[in-house]
Each structure stands twice: as structure tokens, then as C-alpha cells.
PDB file of C-alpha atoms in Angstrom:
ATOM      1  CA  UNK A   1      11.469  15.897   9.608  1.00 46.00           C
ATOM      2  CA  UNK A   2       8.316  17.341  11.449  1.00 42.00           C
ATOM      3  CA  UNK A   3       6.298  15.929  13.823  1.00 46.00           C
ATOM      4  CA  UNK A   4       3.469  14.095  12.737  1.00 56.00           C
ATOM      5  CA  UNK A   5       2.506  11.787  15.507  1.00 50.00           C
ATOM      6  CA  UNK A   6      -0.601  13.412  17.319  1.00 51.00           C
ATOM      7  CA  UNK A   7      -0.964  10.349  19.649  1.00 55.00           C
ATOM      8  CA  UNK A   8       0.868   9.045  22.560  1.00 58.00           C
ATOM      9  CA  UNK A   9       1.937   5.857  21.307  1.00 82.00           C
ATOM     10  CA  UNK A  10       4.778   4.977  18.725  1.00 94.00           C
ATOM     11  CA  UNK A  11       3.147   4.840  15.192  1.00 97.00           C
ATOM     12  CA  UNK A  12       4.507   3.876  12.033  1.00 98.00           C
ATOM     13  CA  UNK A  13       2.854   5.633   9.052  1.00 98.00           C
ATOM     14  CA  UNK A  14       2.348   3.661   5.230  1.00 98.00           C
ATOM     15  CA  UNK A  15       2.824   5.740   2.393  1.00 98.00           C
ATOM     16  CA  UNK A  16       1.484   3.510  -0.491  1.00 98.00           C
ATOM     17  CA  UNK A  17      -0.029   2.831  -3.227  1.00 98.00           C
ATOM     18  CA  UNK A  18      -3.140  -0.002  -4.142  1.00 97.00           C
ATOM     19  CA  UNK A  19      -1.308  -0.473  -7.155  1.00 96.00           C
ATOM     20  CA  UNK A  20       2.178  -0.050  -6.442  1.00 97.00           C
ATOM     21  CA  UNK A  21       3.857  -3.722  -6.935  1.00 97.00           C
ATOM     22  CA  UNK A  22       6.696  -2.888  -3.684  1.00 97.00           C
ATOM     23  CA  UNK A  23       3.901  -2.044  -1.345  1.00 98.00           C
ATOM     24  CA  UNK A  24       2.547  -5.523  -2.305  1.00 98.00           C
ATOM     25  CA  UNK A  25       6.345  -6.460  -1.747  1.00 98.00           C
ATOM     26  CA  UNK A  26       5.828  -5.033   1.646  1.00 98.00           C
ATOM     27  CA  UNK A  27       2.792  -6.199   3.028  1.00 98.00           C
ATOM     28  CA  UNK A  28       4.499  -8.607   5.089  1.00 98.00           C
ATOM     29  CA  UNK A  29       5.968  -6.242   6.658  1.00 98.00           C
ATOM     30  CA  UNK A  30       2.670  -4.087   7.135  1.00 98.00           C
ATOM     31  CA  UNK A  31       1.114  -7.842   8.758  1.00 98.00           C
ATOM     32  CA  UNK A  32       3.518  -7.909  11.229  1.00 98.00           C
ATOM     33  CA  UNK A  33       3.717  -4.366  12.189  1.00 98.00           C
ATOM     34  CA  UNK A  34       0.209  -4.443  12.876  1.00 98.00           C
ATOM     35  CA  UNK A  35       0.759  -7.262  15.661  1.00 96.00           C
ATOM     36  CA  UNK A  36       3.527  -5.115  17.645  1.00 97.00           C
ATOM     37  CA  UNK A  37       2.449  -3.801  20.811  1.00 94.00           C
ATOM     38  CA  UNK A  38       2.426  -0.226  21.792  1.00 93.00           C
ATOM     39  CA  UNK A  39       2.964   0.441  17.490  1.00 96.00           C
ATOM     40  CA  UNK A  40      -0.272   1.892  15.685  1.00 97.00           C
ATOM     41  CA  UNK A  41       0.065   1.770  12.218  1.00 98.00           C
ATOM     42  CA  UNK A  42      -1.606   4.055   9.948  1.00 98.00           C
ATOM     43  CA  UNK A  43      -2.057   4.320   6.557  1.00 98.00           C
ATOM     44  CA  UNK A  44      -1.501   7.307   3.697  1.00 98.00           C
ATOM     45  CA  UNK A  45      -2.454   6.649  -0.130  1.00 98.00           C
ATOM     46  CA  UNK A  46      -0.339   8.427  -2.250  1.00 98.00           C
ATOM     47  CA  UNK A  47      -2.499   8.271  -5.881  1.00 97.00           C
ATOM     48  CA  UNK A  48       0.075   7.011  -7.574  1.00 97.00           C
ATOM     49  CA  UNK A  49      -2.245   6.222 -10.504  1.00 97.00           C
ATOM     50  CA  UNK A  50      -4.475   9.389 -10.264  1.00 97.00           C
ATOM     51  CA  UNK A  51      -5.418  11.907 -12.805  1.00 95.00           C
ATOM     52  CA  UNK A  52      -2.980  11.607 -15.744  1.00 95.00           C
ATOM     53  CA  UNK A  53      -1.038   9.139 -14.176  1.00 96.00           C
ATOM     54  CA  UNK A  54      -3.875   6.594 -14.792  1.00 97.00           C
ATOM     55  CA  UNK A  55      -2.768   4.224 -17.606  1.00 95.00           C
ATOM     56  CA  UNK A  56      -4.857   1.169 -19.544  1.00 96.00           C
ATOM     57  CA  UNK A  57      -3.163  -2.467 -19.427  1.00 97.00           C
ATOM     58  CA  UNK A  58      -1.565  -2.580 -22.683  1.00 97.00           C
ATOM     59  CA  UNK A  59       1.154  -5.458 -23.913  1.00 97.00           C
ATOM     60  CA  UNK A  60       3.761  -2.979 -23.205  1.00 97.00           C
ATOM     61  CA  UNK A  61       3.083  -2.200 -19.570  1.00 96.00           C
ATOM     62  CA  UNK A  62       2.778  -6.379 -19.348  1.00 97.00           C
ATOM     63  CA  UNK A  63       6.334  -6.149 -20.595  1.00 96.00           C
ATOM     64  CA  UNK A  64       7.485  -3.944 -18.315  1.00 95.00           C
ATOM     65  CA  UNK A  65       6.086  -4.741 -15.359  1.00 96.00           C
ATOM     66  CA  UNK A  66       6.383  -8.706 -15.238  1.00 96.00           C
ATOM     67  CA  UNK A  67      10.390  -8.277 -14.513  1.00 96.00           C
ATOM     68  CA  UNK A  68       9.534  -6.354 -11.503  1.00 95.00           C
ATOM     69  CA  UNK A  69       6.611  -8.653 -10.469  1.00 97.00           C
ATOM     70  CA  UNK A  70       9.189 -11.766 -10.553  1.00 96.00           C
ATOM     71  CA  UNK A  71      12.159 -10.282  -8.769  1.00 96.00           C
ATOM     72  CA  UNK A  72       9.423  -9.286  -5.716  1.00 97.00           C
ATOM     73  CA  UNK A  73       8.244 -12.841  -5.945  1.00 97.00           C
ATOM     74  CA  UNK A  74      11.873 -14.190  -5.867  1.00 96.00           C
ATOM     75  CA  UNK A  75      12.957 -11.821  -3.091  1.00 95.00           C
ATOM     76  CA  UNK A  76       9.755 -11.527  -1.074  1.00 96.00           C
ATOM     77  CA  UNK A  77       8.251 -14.676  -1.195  1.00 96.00           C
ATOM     78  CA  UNK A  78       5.159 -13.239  -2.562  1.00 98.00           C
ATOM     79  CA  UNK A  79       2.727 -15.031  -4.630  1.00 98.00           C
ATOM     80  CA  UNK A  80       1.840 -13.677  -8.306  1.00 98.00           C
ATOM     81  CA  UNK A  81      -0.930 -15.613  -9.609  1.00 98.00           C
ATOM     82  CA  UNK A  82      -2.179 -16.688 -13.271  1.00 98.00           C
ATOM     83  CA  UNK A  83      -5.203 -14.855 -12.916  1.00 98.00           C
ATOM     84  CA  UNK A  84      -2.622 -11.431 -12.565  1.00 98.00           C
ATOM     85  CA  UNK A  85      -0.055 -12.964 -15.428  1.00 97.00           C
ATOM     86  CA  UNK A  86      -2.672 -13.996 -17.946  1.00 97.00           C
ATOM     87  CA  UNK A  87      -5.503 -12.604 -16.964  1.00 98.00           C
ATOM     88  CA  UNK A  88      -5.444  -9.093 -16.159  1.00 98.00           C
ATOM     89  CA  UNK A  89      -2.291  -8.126 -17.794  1.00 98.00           C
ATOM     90  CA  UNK A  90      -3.309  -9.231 -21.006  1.00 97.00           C
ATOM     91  CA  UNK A  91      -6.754  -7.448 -20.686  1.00 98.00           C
ATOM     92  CA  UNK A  92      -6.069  -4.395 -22.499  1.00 95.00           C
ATOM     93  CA  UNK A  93      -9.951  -2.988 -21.250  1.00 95.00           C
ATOM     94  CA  UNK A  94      -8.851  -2.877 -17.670  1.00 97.00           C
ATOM     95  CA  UNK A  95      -7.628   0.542 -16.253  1.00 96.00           C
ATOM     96  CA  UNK A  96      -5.250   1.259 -13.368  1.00 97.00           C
ATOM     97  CA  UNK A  97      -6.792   3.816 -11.447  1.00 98.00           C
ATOM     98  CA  UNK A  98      -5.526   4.090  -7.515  1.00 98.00           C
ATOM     99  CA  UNK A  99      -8.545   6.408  -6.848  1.00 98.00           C
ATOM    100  CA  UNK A 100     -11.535   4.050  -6.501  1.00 98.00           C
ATOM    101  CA  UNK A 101      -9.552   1.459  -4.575  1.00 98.00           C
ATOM    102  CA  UNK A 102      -7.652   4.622  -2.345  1.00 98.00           C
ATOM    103  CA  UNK A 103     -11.742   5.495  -1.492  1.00 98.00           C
ATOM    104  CA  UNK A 104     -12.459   1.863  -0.697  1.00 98.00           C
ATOM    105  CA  UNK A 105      -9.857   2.050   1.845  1.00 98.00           C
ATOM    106  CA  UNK A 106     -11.045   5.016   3.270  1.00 98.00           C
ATOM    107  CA  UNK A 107     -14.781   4.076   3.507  1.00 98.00           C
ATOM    108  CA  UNK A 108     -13.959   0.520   5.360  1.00 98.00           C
ATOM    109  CA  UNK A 109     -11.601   2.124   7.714  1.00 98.00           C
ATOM    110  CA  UNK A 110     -14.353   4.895   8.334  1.00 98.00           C
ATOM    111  CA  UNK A 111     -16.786   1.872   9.171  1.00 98.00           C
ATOM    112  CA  UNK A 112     -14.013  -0.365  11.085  1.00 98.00           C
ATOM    113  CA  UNK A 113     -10.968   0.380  12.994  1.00 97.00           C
ATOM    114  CA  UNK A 114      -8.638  -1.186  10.839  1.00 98.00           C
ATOM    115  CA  UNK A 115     -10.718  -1.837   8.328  1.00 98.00           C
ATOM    116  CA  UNK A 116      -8.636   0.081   5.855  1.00 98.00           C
ATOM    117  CA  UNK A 117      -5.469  -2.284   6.457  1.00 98.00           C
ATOM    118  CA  UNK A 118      -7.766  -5.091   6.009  1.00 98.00           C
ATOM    119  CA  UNK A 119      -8.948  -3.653   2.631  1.00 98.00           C
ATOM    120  CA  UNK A 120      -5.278  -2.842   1.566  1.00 98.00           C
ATOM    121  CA  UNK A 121      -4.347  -5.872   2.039  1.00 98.00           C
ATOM    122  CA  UNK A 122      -7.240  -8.067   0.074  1.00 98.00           C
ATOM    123  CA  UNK A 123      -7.093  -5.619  -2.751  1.00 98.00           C
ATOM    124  CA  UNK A 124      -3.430  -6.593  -3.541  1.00 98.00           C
ATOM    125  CA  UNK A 125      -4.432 -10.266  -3.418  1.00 98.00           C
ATOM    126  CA  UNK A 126      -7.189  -9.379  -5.738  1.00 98.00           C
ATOM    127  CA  UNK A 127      -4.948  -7.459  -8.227  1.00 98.00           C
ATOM    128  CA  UNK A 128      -2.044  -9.759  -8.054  1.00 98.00           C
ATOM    129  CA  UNK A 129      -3.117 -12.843  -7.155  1.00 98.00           C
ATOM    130  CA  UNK A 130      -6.651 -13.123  -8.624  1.00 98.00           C
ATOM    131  CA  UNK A 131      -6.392 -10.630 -11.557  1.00 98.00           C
ATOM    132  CA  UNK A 132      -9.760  -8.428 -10.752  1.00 98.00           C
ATOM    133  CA  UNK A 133      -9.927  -4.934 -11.708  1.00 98.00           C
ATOM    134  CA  UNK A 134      -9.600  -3.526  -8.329  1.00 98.00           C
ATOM    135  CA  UNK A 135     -10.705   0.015  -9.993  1.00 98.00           C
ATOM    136  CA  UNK A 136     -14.036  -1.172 -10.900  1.00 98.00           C
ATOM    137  CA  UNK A 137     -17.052  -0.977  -8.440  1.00 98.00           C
ATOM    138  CA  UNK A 138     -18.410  -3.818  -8.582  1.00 98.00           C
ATOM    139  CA  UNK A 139     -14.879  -5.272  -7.361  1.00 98.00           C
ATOM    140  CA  UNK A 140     -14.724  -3.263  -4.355  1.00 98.00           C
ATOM    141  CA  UNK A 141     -18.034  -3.957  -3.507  1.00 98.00           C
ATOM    142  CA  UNK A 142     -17.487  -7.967  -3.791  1.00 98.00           C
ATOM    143  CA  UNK A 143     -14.287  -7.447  -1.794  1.00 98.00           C
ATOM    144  CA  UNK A 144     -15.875  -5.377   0.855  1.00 98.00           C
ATOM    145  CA  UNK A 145     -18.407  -8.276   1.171  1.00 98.00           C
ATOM    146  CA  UNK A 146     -16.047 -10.768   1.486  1.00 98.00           C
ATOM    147  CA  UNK A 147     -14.129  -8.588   4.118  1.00 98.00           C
ATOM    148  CA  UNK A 148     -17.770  -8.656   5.884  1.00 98.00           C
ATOM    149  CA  UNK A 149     -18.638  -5.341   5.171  1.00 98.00           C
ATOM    150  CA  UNK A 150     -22.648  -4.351   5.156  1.00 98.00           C
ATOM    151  CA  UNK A 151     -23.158  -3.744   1.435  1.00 97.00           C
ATOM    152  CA  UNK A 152     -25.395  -0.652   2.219  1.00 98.00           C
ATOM    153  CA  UNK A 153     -22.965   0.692   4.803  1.00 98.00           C
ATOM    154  CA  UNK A 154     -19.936   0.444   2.714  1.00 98.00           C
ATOM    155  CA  UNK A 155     -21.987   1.852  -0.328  1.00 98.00           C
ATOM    156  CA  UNK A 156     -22.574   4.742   1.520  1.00 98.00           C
ATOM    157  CA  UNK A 157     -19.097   5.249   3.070  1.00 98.00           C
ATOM    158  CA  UNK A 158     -17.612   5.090  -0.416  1.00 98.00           C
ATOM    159  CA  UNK A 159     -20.225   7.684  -1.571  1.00 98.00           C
ATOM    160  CA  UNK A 160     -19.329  10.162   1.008  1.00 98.00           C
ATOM    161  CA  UNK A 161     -15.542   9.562   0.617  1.00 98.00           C
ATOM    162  CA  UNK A 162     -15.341   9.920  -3.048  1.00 98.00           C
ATOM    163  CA  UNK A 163     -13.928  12.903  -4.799  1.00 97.00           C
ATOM    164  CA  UNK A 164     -12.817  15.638  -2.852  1.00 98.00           C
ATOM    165  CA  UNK A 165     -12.406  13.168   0.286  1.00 98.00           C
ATOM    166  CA  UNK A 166     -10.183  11.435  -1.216  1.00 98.00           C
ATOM    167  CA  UNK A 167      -8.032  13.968  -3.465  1.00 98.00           C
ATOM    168  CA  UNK A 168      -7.652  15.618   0.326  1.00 98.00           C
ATOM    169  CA  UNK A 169      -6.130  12.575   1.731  1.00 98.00           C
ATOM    170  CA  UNK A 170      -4.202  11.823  -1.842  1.00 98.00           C
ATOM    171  CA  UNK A 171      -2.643  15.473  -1.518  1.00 98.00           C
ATOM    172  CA  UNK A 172      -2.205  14.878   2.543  1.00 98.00           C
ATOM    173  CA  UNK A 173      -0.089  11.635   1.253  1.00 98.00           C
ATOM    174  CA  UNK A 174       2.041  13.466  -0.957  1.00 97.00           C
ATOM    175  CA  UNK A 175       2.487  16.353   1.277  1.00 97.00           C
ATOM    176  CA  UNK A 176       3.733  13.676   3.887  1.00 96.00           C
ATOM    177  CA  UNK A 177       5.754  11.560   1.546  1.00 96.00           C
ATOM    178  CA  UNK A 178       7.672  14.918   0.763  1.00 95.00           C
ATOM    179  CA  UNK A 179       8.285  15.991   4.714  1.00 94.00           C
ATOM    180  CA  UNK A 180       9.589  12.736   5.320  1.00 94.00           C
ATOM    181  CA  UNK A 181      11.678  12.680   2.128  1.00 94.00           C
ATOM    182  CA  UNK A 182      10.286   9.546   0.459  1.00 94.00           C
ATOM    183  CA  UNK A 183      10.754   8.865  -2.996  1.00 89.00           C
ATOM    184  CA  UNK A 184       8.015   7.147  -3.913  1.00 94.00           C
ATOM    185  CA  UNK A 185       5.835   4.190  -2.808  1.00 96.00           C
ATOM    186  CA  UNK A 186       5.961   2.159  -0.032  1.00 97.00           C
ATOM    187  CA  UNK A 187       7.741   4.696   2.522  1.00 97.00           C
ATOM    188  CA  UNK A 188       7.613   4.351   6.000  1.00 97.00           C
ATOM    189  CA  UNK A 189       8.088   7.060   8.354  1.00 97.00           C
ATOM    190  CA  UNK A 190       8.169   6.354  12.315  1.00 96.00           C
ATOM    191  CA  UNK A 191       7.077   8.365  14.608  1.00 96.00           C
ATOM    192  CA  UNK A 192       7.659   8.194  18.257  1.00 91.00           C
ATOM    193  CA  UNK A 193       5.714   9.744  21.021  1.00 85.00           C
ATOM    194  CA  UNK A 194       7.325  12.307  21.513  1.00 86.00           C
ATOM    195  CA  UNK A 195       7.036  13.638  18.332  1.00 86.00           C
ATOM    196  CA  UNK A 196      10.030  12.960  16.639  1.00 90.00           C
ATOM    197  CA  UNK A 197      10.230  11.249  13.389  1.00 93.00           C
ATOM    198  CA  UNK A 198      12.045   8.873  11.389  1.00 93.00           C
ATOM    199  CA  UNK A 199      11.880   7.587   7.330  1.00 95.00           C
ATOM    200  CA  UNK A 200      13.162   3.708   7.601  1.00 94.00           C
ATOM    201  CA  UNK A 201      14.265   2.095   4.746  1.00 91.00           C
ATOM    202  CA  UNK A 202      12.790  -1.482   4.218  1.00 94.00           C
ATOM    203  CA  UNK A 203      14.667  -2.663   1.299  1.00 93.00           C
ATOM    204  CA  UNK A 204      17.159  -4.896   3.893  1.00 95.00           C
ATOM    205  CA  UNK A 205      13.502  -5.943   5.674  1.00 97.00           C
ATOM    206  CA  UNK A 206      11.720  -6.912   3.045  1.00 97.00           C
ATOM    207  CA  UNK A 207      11.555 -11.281   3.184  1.00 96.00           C
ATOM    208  CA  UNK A 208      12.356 -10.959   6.743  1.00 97.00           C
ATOM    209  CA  UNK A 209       9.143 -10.330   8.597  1.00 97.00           C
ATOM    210  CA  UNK A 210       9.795 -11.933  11.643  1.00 97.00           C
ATOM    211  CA  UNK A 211      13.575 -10.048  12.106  1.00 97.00           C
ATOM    212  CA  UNK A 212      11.650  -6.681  11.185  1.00 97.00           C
ATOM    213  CA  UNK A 213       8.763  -7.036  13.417  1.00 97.00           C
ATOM    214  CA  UNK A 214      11.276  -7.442  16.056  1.00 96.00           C
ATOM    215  CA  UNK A 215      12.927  -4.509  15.211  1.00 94.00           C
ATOM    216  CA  UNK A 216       9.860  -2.670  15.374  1.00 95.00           C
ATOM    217  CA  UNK A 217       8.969  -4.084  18.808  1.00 94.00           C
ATOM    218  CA  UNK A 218      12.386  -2.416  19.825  1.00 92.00           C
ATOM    219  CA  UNK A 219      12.254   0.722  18.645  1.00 88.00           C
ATOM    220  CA  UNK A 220       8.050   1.086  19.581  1.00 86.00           C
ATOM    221  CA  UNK A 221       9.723   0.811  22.858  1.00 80.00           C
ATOM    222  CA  UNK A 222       9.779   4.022  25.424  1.00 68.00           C
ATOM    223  CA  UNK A 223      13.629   3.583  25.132  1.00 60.00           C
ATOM    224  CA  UNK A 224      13.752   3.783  21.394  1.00 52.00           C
ATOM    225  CA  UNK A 225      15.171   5.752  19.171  1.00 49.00           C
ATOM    226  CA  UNK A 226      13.311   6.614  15.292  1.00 45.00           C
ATOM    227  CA  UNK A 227      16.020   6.400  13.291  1.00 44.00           C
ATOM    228  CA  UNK A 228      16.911   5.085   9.637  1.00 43.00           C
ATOM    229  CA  UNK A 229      17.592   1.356   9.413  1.00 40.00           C
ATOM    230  CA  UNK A 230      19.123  -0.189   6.496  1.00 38.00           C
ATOM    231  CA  UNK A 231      19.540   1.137   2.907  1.00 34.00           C
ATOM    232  CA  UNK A 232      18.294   0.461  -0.504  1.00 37.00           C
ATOM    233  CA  UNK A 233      14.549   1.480   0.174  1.00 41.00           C
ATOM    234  CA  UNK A 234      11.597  -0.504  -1.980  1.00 41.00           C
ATOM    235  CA  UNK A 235      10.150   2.748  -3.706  1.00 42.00           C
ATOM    236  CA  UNK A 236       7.256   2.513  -7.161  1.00 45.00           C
ATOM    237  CA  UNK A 237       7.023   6.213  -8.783  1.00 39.00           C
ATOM    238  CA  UNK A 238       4.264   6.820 -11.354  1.00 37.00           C
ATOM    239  CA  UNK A 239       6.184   4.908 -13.770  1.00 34.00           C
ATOM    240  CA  UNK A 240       8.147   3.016 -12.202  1.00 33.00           C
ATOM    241  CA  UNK A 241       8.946  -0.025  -9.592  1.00 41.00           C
ATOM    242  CA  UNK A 242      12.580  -0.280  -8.436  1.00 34.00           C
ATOM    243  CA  UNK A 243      14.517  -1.718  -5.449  1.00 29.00           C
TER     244      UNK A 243
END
């Protein structure tokens, strides 16, 4: 694929999704990346749940999702809590909608280096642990507090990054996902400094933080090689969440 490391250390790019119940699957993974040295990681939302893609909770998307939400818990070691099971999949006024959470990621990574990992992250505890409505304002602006975020400062950042902001890094995503030949959410493309680049699968990584953060550390080496590793990539389209 192209080149799309502009910096001179290895870095390993996050195609995801707020919503997308793999990239939960994968945060692990994400955690320990973040601790390898000489590897940046940086990350791309997608908008899986933008536009016409958004969808209400209804009893059949409870259905359909809770099979996926248990085999991740069984295979990742994830935690699913009641406040996700019976709390927000059973309220049928909640709306998934990856835009405001995609712009809350933006806006605390525009006020903190890192920020926007940190905000990833809580955000999928708060869907799928606590069961908030991660789409609705007031959320993000409890969760940026808790992250320590200056109310003010964050309002502001979220103001600026709204809209057009964020459709230009949703369709930056997607152009990205496609170069690296993803199909679908989480995908993770590394890119060495010397600007060539690498899609690695994660479905053999995912459980195994410690083996894959080792892995990383080898290949974020000057000596390594991008390559693919594994098969049977984690991957959530629009409508659906397979492994």
C-alpha cells in the first residue's frame, strides 16, 4: 500500500470505530501498543454509524448484537456490564451515532497529546460497561471531566471540531481503511519509517496482549520488517461484527 507514515518513527495507525464491539475487543491491544518504545500510535475514526448508518436501540439490534458481545467477552477477556445488557440495550430512545463521540476524540486529542486514546478508550467502558449514551452531550462532557478535561476547553474544542472537522477526518478514515485494504473496523496498518506499510491482522492477537506487544516491540525495531501477521482479522462493518 502507500506510504502514510510522515514521521521518523515506526507508527501503527487505528482504524476504528466508538461503537464498533471488535475495536472494544481490541483495546488491549491498543493499551499495550501505546507502551512500546520507538511505536506512535495514531488513531483514524471510520463513522461507522454516520449519516444513514445511524440506527436506534431496538429489541432486534439487542438480539443481534448480544451473540457478538459474548463471544468477545469469552475470547477477549473483556468485561460487558449490566448497565450495557439491561440498560442501554433495552433503551429503545438511545441512538448510535459514531459522530459526536468521533468529535470528542478529536477535541481531547486537540487539547492533549494522547488525549484522544484516552477518550477512546473510556468511551467504550462507558458504552459497554456502564450503558451511557456515548452520543449524547452531556455524556461526553461528564466523560471528558472525568478524563480531567477543562469543561470550557473541551466545550470549545468539540465546537470547533464538529461538522465538517470531523466528516474530513471520517472520509480521511475511509480513504485510509481502503489504501490499506481493510474491511471494516478495527484495522491496523503499520507503518515503518521508511515509509513502507503493512495491514496486520489481529484476530490471532486478540487475548494475548502481552505476546502482541512484544511483537510490536520487534517489528517497531530499525531491523523490522511491516508485514502481515496472522489471519482471521477482527473487522465490524455498518451492520455487522464478525471474527
Amino acid at each position: 500500500m502507500a506510504a502514510v507514515n510522515d514521521n521518523n518513527n515506526t507508527t501503527l495507525h487505528y482504524i476504528f470505530d466508538p461503537m464498533c464491539g471488535w475495536c472494544y475487543a481490541a483495546a488491549p491491544l491498543v493499551d499495550a501498543a501505546r507502551s512500546v518504545p520507538g511505536l506512535s500510535v495514531e488513531f483514524h475514526g471510520g463513522g461507522m454509524m454516520t449519516g444513514a448508518n445511524r440506527r436506534p436501540i431496538t429489541a432486534q439490534w439487542r438480539d443481534y448484537v448480544m451473540p457478538h458481545d459474548r463471544r468477545i467477552a469469552e475470547l477477549t477477556g473483556q468485561p460487558f456490564g449490566q448497565g450495557y445488557f439491561e440498560g442501554l440495550l433495552r433503551d429503545t430512545g438511545a441512538v448510535m451515532d459514531s459522530e459526536p463521540p468521533t468529535t470528542a476524540v478529536l477535541a481531547a486529542e486537540a487539547l492533549r497529546t494522547g488525549g484522544g486514546l484516552d477518550m477512546i478508550h473510556r468511551l467504550q467502558r462507558a458504552h459497554y460497561v456502564e450503558g451511557r449514551r456515548i452520543a449524547d452531550m452531556d455524556v461526553l462532557t461528564a466523560v471528558a471531566a472525568e478524563l480531567g478535561f477543562d469543561a470550557e476547553a473541551f466545550a470549545s474544542a468539540f465546537a470547533r471540531l464538529s461538522g465538517e472537522a470531523t466528516a474530513q477526518h471520517i472520509a480521511a478514515s475511509r480513504q485510509l481503511l481502503q489504501r490499506a485494504g481493510g474491511q471494516g473496523f478495527p484495522t491496523f496498518v503499520l507503518a515503518q519509517a521508511d515509509g513502507t506499510a503493512s495491514r496486520i491482522d489481529i484476530g490471532p492477537w486478540l487475548g494475548r496482549a502481552d505476546e502482541w506487544k512484544a511483537q510490536l516491540a520487534t517489528l517497531a525495531a530499525p531491523s523490522g520488517v511491516a508485514a502481515d501477521v496472522g489471519a482471521g482479522q477482527a473487522s465490524c462493518g455498518p451492520d455487522s461484527c464478525a471474527i
